[in-house]
mmCIF file of C-alpha atoms in Angstrom:
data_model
loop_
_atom_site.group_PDB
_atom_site.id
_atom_site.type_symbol
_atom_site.label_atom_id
_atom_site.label_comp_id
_atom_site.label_asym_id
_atom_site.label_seq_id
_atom_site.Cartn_x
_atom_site.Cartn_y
_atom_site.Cartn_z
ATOM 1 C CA UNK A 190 80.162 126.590 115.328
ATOM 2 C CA UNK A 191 79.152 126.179 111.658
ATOM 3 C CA UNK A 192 82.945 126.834 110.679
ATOM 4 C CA UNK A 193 84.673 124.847 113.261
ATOM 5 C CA UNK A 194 82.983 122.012 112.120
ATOM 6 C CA UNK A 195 83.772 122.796 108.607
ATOM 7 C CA UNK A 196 87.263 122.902 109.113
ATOM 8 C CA UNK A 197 87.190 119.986 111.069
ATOM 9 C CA UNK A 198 85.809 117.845 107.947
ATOM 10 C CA UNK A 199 88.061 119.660 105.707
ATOM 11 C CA UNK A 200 90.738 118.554 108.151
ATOM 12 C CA UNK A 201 89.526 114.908 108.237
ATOM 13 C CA UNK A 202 89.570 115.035 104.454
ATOM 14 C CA UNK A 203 92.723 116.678 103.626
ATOM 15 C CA UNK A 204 94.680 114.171 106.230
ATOM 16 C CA UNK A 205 92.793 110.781 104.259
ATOM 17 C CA UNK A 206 94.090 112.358 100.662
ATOM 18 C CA UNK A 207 97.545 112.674 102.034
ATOM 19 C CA UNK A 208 97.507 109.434 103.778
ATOM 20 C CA UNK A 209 95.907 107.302 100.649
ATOM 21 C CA UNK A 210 98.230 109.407 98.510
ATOM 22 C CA UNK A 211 101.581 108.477 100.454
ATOM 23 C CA UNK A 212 100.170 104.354 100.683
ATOM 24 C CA UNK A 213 101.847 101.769 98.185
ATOM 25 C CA UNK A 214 99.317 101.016 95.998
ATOM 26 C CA UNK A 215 102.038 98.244 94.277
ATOM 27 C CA UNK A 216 100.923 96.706 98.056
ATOM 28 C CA UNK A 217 97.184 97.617 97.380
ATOM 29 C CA UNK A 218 97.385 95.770 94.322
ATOM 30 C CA UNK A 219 99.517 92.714 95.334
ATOM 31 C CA UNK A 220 96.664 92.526 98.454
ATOM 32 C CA UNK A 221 93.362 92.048 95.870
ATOM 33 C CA UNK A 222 95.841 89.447 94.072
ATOM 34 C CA UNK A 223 95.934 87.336 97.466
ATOM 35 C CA UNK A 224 92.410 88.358 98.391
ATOM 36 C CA UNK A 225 91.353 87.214 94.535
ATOM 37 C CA UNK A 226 93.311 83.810 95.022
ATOM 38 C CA UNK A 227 92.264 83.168 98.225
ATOM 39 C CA UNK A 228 89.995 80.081 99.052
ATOM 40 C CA UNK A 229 88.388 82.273 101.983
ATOM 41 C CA UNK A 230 89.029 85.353 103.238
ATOM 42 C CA UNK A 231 89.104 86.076 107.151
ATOM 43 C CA UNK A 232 89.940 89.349 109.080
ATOM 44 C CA UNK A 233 90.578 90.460 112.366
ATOM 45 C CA UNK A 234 91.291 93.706 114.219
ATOM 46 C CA UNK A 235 90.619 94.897 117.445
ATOM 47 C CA UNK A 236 88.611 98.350 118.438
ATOM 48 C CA UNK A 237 87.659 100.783 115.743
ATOM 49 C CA UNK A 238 90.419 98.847 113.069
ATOM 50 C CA UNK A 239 88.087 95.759 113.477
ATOM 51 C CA UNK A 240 85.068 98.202 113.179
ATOM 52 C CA UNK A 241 86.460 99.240 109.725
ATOM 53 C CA UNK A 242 87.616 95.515 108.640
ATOM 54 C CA UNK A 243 84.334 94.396 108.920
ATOM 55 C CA UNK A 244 82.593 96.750 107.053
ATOM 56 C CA UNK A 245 85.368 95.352 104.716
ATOM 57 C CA UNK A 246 84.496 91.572 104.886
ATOM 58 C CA UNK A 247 80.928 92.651 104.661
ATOM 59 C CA UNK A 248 81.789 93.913 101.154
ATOM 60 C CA UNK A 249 84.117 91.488 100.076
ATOM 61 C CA UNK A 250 80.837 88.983 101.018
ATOM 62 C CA UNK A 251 79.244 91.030 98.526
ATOM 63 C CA UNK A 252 81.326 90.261 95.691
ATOM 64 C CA UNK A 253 80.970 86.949 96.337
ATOM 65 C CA UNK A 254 84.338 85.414 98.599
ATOM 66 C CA UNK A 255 83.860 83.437 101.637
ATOM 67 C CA UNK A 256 84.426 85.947 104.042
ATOM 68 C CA UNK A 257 84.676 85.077 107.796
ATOM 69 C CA UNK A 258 85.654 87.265 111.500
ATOM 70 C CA UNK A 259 87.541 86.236 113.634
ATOM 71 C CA UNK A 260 86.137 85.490 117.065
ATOM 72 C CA UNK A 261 82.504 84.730 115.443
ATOM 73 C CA UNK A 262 80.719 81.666 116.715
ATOM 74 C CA UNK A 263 80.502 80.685 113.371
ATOM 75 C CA UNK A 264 83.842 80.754 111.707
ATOM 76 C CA UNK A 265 85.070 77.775 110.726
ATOM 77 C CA UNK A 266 88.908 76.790 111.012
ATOM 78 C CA UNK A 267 91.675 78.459 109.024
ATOM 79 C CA UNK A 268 93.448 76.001 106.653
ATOM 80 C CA UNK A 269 95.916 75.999 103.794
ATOM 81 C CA UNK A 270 94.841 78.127 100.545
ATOM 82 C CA UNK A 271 92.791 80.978 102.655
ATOM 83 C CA UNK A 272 94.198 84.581 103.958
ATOM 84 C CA UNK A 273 93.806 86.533 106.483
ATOM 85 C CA UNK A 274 93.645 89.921 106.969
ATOM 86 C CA UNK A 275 95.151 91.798 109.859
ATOM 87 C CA UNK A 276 94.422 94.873 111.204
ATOM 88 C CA UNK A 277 96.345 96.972 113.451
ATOM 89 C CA UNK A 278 97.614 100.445 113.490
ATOM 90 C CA UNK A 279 100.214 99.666 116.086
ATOM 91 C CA UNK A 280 100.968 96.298 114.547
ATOM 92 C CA UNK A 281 101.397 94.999 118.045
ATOM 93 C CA UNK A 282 98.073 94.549 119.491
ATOM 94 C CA UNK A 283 98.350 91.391 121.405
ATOM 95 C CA UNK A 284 95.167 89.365 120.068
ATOM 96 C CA UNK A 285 96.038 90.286 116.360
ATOM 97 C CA UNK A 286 99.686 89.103 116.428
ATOM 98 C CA UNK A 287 98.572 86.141 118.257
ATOM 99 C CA UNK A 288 96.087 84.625 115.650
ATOM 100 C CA UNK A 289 98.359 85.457 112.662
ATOM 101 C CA UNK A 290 101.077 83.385 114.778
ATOM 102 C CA UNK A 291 98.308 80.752 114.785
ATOM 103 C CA UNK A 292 97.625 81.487 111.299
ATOM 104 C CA UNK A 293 101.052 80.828 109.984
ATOM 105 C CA UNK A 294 101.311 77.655 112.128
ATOM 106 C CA UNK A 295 97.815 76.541 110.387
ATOM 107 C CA UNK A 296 99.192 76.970 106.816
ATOM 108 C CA UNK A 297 97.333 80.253 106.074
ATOM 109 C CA UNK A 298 98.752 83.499 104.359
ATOM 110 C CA UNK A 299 98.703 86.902 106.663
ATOM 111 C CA UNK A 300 98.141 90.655 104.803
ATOM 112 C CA UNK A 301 98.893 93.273 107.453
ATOM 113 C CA UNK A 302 97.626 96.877 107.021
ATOM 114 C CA UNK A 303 99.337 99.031 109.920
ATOM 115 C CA UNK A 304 101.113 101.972 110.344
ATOM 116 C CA UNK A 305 104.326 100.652 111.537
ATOM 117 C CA UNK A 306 105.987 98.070 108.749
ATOM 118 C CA UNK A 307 108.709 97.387 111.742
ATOM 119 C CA UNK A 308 105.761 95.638 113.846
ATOM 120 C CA UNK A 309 105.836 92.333 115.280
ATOM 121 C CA UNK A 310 102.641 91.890 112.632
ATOM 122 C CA UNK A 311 104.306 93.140 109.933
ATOM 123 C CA UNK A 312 107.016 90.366 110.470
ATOM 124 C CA UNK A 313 104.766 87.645 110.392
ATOM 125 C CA UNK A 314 103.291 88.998 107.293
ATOM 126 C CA UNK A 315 103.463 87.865 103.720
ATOM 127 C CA UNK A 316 102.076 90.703 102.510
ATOM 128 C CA UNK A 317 102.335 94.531 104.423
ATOM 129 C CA UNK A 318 100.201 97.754 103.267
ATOM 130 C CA UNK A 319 101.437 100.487 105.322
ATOM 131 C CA UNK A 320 99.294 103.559 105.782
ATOM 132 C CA UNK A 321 101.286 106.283 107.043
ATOM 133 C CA UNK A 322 98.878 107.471 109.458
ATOM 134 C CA UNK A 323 99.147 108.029 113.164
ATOM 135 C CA UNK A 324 98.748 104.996 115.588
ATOM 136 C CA UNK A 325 96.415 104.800 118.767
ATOM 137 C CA UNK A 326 99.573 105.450 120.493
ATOM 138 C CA UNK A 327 101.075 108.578 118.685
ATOM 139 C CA UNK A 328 99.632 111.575 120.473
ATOM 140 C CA UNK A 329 102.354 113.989 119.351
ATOM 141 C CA UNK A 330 100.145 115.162 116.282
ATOM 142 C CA UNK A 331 102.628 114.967 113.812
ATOM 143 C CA UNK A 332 101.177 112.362 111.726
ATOM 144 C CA UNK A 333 97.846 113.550 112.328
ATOM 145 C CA UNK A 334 95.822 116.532 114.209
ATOM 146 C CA UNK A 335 93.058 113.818 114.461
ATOM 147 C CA UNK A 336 93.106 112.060 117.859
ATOM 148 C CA UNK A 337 94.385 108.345 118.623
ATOM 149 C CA UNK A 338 94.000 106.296 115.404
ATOM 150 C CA UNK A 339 91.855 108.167 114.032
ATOM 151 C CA UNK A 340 93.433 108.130 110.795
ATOM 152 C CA UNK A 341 94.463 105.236 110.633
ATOM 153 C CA UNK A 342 91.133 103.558 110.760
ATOM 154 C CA UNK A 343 89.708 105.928 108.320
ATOM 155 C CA UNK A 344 92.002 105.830 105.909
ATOM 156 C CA UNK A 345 91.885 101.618 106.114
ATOM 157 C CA UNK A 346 88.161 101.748 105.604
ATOM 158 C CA UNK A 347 88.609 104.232 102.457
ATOM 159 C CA UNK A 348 91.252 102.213 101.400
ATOM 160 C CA UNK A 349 88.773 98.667 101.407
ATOM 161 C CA UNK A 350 86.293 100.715 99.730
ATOM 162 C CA UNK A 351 88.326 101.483 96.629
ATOM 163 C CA UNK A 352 89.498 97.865 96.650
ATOM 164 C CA UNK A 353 85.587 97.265 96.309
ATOM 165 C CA UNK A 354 85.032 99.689 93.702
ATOM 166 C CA UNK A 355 87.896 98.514 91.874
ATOM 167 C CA UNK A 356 87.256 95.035 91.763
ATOM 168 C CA UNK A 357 83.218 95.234 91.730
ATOM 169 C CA UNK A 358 84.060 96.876 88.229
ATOM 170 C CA UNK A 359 86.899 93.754 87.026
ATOM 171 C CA UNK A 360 84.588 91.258 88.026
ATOM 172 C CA UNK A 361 81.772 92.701 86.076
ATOM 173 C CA UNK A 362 79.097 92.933 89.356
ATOM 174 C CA UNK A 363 76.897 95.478 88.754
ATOM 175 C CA UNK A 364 75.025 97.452 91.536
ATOM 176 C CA UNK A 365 71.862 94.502 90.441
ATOM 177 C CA UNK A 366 74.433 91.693 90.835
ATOM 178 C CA UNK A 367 75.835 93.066 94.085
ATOM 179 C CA UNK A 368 72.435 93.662 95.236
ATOM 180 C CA UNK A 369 71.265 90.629 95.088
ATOM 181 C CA UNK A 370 73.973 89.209 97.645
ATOM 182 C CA UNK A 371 72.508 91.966 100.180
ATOM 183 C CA UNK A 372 71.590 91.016 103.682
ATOM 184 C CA UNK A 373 67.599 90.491 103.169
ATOM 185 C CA UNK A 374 66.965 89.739 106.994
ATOM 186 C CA UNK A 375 66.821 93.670 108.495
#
């Protein structure tokens, strides 16, 4: 069993190097210059891709941006001058595509990450980051041996986490500084 589960995390690894390999980091980079310029910051995503962008907002919190989820009793209304940020592999899950309608009829700018650039999400978009990763729907493994979306949602929480690194070290926030903005009610 030992080996098996070996491979398996070899497998998980080796498919997140291709996939972060193969993404546009020209995108990547034009994403933390809306994120950077952003008034506040909001993100949605549905399942195990809102799973991921949340452990994303929780980070971008950390560095110090108004960070909000969608569907939270406490998030205040989108206006002019903030982003949000859209998750979905598919780029057609119904709730997602329906607030960044909302969004673009409020004023607001829309980053998509998916895996299909041809989605009705990615249209809306200002801003697309595709990760060339299997969708929920894609069970024909050819994009990934993983199942579902697996990869997808991996590969966007890696992703976020390199954005954090990245810009945790051009803003100057040290592990003290970021510390200090650390949930203190556990």
């Amino acid at each position: 069993m030992p080996g098996h589960l070996e491979r398996a995390a070899n497998l998980v690894l080796s498919e997140n190097r291709r996939a972060l390999n193969d993404v546009s980091w020209r995108a990547v980079t034009k994403l933390v210059t809306l994120i950077s310029g952003a008034d506040r910051v909001f993100v949605l995503g549905e399942g195990r891709s809102g799973l991921a962008v949340r452990m994303a907002a929780m980070r971008l919190m950390h560095l110090g941006l108004q960070v909000h989820v969608v569907g939270e009793t406490t998030t205040p209304p989108l206006s002019r001058g903030d982003v949000l940020i859209a998750v979905s592999g598919s780029g057609g899950t119904p709730g997602v595509v329906l607030v960044a309608e909302q969004v673009r009829a409020a004023g607001g700018q829309i980053a998509a990450l998916t895996t299909t650039p041809s989605s009705p999400l990615a249209a809306i978009a200002e801003l697309v980051v595709a990760i060339p990763a299997a969708s929920k729907h894609d069970h024909d493994s050819e994009s990934s041996a993983q199942f579902a979306g697996s990869l997808f949602e991996q590969s966007t929480l890696l992703l976020f986490d390199a954005l954090f690194h990245a810009l945790s070290r051009d803003l100057g926030k040290t592990s003290e500084v970021l510390w200090a903005a650390h949930a203190n009610l556990e």
